C-alpha atoms as one frame of an Amber mdcrd trajectory, in Angstrom:
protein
 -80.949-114.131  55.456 -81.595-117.145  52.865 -79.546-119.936  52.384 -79.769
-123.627  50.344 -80.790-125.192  53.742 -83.003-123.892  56.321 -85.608-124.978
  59.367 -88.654-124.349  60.664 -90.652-124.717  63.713 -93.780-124.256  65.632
 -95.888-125.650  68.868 -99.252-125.455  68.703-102.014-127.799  69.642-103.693
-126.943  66.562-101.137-129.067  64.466-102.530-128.159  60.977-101.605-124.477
  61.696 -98.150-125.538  63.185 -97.715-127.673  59.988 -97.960-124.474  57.853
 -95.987-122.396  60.173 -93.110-124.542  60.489 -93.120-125.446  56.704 -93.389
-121.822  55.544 -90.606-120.887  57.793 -88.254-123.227  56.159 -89.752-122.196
  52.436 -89.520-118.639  53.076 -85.169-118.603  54.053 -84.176-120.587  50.981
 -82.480-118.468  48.504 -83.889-120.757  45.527 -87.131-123.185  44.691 -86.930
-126.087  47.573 -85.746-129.432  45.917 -86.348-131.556  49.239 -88.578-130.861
  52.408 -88.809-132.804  55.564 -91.281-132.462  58.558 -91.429-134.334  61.540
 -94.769-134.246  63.791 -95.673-134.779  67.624 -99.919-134.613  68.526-101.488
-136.749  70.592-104.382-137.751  67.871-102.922-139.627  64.630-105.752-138.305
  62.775-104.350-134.875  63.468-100.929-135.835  62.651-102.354-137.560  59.466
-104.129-133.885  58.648-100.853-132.178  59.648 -98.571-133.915  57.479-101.271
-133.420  54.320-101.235-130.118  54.665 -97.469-130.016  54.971 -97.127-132.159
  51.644 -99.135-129.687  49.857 -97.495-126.573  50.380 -94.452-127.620  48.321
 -96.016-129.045  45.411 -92.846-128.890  43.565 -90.226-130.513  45.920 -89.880
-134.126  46.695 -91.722-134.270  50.622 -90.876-137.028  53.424 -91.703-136.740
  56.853 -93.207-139.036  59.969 -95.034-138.989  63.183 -92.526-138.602  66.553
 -92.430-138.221  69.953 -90.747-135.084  69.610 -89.537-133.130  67.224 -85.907
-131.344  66.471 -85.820-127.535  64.792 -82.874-125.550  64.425 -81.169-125.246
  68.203 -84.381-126.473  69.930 -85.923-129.926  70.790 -89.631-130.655  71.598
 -91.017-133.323  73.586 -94.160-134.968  73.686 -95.927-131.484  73.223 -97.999
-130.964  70.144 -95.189-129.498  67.586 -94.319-129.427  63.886 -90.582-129.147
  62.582 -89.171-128.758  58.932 -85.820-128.740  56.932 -86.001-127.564  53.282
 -83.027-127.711  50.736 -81.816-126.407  47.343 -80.375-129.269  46.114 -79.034
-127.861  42.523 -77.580-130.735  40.425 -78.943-133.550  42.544 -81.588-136.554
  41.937 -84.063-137.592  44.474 -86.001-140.810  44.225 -88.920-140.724  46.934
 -89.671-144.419  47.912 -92.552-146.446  50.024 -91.684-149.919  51.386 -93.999
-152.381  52.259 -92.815-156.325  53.648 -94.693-159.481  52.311 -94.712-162.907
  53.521 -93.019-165.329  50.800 -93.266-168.727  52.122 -91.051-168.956  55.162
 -89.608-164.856  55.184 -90.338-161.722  55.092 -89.697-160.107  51.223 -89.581
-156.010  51.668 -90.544-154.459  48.041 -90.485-151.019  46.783 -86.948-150.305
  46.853 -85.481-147.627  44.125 -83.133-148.910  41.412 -79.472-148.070  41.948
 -77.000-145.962  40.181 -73.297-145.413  40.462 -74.275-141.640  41.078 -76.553
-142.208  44.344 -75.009-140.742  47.851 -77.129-141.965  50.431 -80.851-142.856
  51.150 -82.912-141.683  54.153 -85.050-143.813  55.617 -87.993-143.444  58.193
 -89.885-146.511  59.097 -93.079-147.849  61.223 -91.181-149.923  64.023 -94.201
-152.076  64.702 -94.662-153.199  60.637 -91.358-153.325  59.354 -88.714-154.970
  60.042 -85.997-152.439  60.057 -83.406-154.128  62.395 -83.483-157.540  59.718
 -83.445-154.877  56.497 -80.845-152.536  57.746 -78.140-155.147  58.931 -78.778
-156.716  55.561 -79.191-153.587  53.370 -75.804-154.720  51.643 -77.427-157.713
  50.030 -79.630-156.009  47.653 -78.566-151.889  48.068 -74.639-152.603  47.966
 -72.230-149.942  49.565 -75.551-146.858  49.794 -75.403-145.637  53.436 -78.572
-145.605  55.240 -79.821-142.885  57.506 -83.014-141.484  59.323 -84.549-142.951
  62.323 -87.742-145.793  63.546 -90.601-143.058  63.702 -93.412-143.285  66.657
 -96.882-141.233  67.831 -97.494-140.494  71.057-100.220-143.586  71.509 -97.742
-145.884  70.310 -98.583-149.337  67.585-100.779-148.039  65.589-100.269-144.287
  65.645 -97.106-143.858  63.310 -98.337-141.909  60.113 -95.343-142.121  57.373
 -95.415-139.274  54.638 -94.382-139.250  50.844 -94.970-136.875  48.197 -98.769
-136.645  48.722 -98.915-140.381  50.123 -99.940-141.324  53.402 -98.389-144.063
  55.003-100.035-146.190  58.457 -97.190-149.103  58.005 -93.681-149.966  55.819
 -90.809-147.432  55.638 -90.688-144.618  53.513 -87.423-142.349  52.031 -85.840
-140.527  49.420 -82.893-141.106  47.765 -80.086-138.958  46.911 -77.846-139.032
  43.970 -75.740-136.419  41.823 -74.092-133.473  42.204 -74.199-133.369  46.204
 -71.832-133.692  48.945 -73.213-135.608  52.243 -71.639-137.231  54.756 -73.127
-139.478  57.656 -71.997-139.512  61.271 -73.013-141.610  64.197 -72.682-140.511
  67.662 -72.819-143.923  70.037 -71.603-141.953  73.228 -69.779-145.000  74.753
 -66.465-145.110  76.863 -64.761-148.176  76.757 -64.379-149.869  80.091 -61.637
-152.659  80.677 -59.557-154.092  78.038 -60.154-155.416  74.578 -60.804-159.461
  74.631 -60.931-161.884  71.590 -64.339-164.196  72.202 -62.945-167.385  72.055
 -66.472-169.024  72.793 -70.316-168.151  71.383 -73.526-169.304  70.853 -75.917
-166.920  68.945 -76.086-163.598  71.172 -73.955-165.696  73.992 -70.742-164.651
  74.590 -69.368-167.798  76.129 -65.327-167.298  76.321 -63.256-164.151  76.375
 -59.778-164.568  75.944 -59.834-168.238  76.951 -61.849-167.337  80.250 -65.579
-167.626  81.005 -67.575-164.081  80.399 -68.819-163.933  83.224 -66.128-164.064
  84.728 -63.988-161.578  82.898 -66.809-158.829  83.257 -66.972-159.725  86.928
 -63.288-158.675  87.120 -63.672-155.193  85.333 -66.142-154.353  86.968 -64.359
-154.840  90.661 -61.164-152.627  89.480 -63.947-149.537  88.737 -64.258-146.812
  90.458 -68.177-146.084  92.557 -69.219-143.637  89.900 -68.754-146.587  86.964
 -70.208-149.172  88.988 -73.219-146.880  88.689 -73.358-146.812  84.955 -72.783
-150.369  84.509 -75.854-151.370  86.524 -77.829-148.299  84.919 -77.467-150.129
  81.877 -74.167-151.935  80.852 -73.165-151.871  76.702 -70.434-153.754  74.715
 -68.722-152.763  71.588 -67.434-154.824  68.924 -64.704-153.940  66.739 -65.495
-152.919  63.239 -62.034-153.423  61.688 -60.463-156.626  63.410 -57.154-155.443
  61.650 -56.533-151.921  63.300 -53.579-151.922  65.745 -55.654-150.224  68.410
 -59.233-149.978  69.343 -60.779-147.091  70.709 -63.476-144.632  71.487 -65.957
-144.521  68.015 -64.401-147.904  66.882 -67.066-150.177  67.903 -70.320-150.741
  66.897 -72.573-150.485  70.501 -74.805-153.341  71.309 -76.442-153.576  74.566
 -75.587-156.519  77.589 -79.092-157.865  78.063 -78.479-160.215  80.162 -75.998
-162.982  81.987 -76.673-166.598  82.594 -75.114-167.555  85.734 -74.897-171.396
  84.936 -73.174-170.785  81.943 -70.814-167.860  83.362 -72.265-166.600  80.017
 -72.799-162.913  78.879 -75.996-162.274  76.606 -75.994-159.191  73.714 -77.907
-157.788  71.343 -76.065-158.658  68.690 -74.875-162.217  67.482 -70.883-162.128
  67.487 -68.598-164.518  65.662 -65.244-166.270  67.504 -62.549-163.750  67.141
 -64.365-160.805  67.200 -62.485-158.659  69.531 -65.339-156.739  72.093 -64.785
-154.678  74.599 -67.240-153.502  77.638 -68.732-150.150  77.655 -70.760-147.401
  79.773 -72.669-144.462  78.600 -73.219-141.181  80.135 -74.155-137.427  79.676
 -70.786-136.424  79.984 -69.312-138.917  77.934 -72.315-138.629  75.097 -71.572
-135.084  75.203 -68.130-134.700  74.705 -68.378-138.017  71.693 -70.567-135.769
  69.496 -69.055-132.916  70.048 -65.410-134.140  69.319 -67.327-136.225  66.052
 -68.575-132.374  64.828 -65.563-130.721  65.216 -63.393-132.927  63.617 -65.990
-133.085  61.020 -66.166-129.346  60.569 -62.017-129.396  60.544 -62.347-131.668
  57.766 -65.043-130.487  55.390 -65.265-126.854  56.060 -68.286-125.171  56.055
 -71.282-126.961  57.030 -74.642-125.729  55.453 -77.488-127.563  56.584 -78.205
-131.338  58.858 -81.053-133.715  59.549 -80.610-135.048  63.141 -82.082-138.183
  64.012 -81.644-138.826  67.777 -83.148-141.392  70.548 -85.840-140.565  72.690
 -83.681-141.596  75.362 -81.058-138.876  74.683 -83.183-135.135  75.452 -84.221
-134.529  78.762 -83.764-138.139  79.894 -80.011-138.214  79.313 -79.080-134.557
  79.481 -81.493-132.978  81.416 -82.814-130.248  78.317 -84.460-131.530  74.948
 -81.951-129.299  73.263 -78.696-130.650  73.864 -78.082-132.224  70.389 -79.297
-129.824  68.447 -77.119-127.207  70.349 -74.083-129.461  69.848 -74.947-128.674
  66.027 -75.596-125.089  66.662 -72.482-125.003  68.849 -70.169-126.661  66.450
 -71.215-126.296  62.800 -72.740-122.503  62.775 -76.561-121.239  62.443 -77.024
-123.794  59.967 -80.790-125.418  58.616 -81.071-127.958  61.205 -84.129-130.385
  61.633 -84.832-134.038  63.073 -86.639-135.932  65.464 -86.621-138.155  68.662
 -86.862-141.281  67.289 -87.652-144.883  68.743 -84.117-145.773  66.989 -81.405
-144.721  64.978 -80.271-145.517  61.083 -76.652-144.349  60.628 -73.569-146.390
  59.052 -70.325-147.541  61.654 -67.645-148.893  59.743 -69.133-149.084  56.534
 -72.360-150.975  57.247 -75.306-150.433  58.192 -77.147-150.503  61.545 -80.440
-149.548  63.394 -78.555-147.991  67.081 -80.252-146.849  70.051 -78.961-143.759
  72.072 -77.295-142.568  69.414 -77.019-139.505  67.494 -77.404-140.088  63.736
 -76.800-137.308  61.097 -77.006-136.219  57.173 -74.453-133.499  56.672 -74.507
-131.222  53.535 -71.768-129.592  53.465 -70.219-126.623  50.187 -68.814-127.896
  47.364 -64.505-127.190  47.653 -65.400-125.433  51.262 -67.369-122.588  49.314
């Protein structure tokens, strides 16, 4: 059976031969001449996965080629972990434009500059991005991607290797990459959607901060933070208290006007601390006075049941899906749900036998509430879906 989309992947220590496997597997179920391929690649040497991803670029000399180094990698309904492996997504992408792009970041007197980036056009959809976490600074470029990149959704993920700084390899159309961020962009005739899976519940009620400093949350509704998240946290239940100390988040509200705030509308920062003296509450995220937040936990059950109520409402709306990249956290797999597969599956589950391909990355590139972010634990996706539901 061939299709416009389609994956490919293979586990073998010998990661040049995986990297042709995997690669020719995707090639060989399109129904037309690949437009766009993607591989992701886990070995323990970066030389390998430098050889790997060569010999991966040059087996579709025609397309447009990205792909990185990982910690695992995503094909169809299965996830790898740190075992040597090689995935691949390739795509007929009739009537679009792709723009491959490297970026690199130079020092301009007191700041960072990042150059490289493609010129715009009102046609473009959406840009993927994959980036070396230890070089670039994707957390300052992402929250700011507005500035100089307008309304373009970002997606893709912060690539690793298995030996950490220093072993990320980032792969372009026959360029290879040991720092920056590298992508392709996506305009024309297509029709993609992003989604972002954060896999929070909301604990406790929604609160105005009335008082901050920085990443501080001072004041919530008039009362010290401490305090208030003090209170929650006595009216939960055992099981909750659990989560909370496992690792405690807090969303804020992306649209301050909305007469309710629930599940999926908050952006999910983590609570990284609290500052007893100052019955303060510290974040990873600097929040302005009036931004409603509200406290949140995270687990298996409740990641699993947030992506799979984002796919099938996103299936109910669009139709027929025909192919995904999946970007998900390394801390989602076996860590959170006990197999590697579970997001992929959730795909497989929801959207069909679709081309599905990704990888476990160090952190997530997906839009929430029309701006970018960089998330962790999260679930990012590219959906292509048929033109009219065709």
């Amino acid at each position: 059976m061939t299709s416009r989309f389609a994956d490919g992947l293979a586990v073998d220590s010998d990661l040049v031969g995986a990297a042709e496997r995997a690669v020719n597997q995707a090639l060989s179920r399109l129904s037309g001449p690949a437009d766009l391929v993607c591989f992701f690649i886990c070995g323990d040497d970066p030389d390998d996965v430098a050889r790997a991803g060569e010999r991966a670029m040059r087996m579709a000399p025609e397309a447009h080629v990205i792909g990185c180094s990982a910690t695992g990698v995503i094909g169809g309904d299965t996830g790898v972990e740190l075992t040597p492996s090689v995935s691949a997504w390739a795509a007929t992408l009739e009537g679009a434009e792709l723009t491959t792009f490297a970026l690199e970041t130079l020092t301009a007197e007191d700041r960072f500059v990042v150059v490289g980036l493609p010129e715009r056009s009102p046609d473009d959809h959406v840009a993927i991005l994959l980036a070396d976490p230890y070089s670039f600074p994707a957390d300052a470029f992402v929250e700011r991607s507005m500035d100089v990149l307008g309304d373009l959704p970002l997606v893709g993920g912060l690539a690793n290797g298995v030996q950490g700084r220093g072993s990320v390899r980032l792969f372009a159309d026959g360029e290879i990459y040991t720092e920056g961020a590298i992508g392709v962009l996506i305009s024309g005739s297509v029709n993609v959607t992003t989604l972002v899976s954060q896999g929070c519940r909301p604990i406790g009620p929604n609160m105005v901060v009335t008082r901050a400093e920085e990443n501080l949350l001072l004041e919530l509704a008039g009362q010290p933070a401490l305090s208030r998240l003090e209170d929650i946290v006595t009216d939960l239940d055992e099981d909750d208290r659990e989560l909370v100390a496992a690792g405690l988040q807090i969303g804020l509200a992306m649209d301050e006007y909305a007469e309710r705030h629930e599940r999926g509308d908050f952006l999910i920062r983590g609570v990284i601390g609290i500052d007893p003296e100052r019955e303060a509450v510290a974040i990873g995220d600097i929040v302005e006075i009036g931004r409603t937040v509200r406290f949140q936990v995270r687990d298996a059950a409740t990641a699993d049941e947030d992506l799979y109520d984002l796919l099938d409402a996103h299936r109910q709306q669009l139709g027929r899906v025909d192919g995904a990249l999946l970007f998900s956290c390394n801390g989602r797999g076996s860590a959170m749900f006990g197999t590697a597969d579970h997001d992929p599956l959730a795909l497989r589950d929801t959207l069909g036998p679709v081309g599905v391909a990704g990888f476990f990355a160090a952190g997530e590139v997906g839009p929430v509430g029309g701006h970018n972010h960089v998330h962790g634990f999260t679930a990012s996706l590219l959906v292509f879906s048929s033109a009219d539901g065709e």
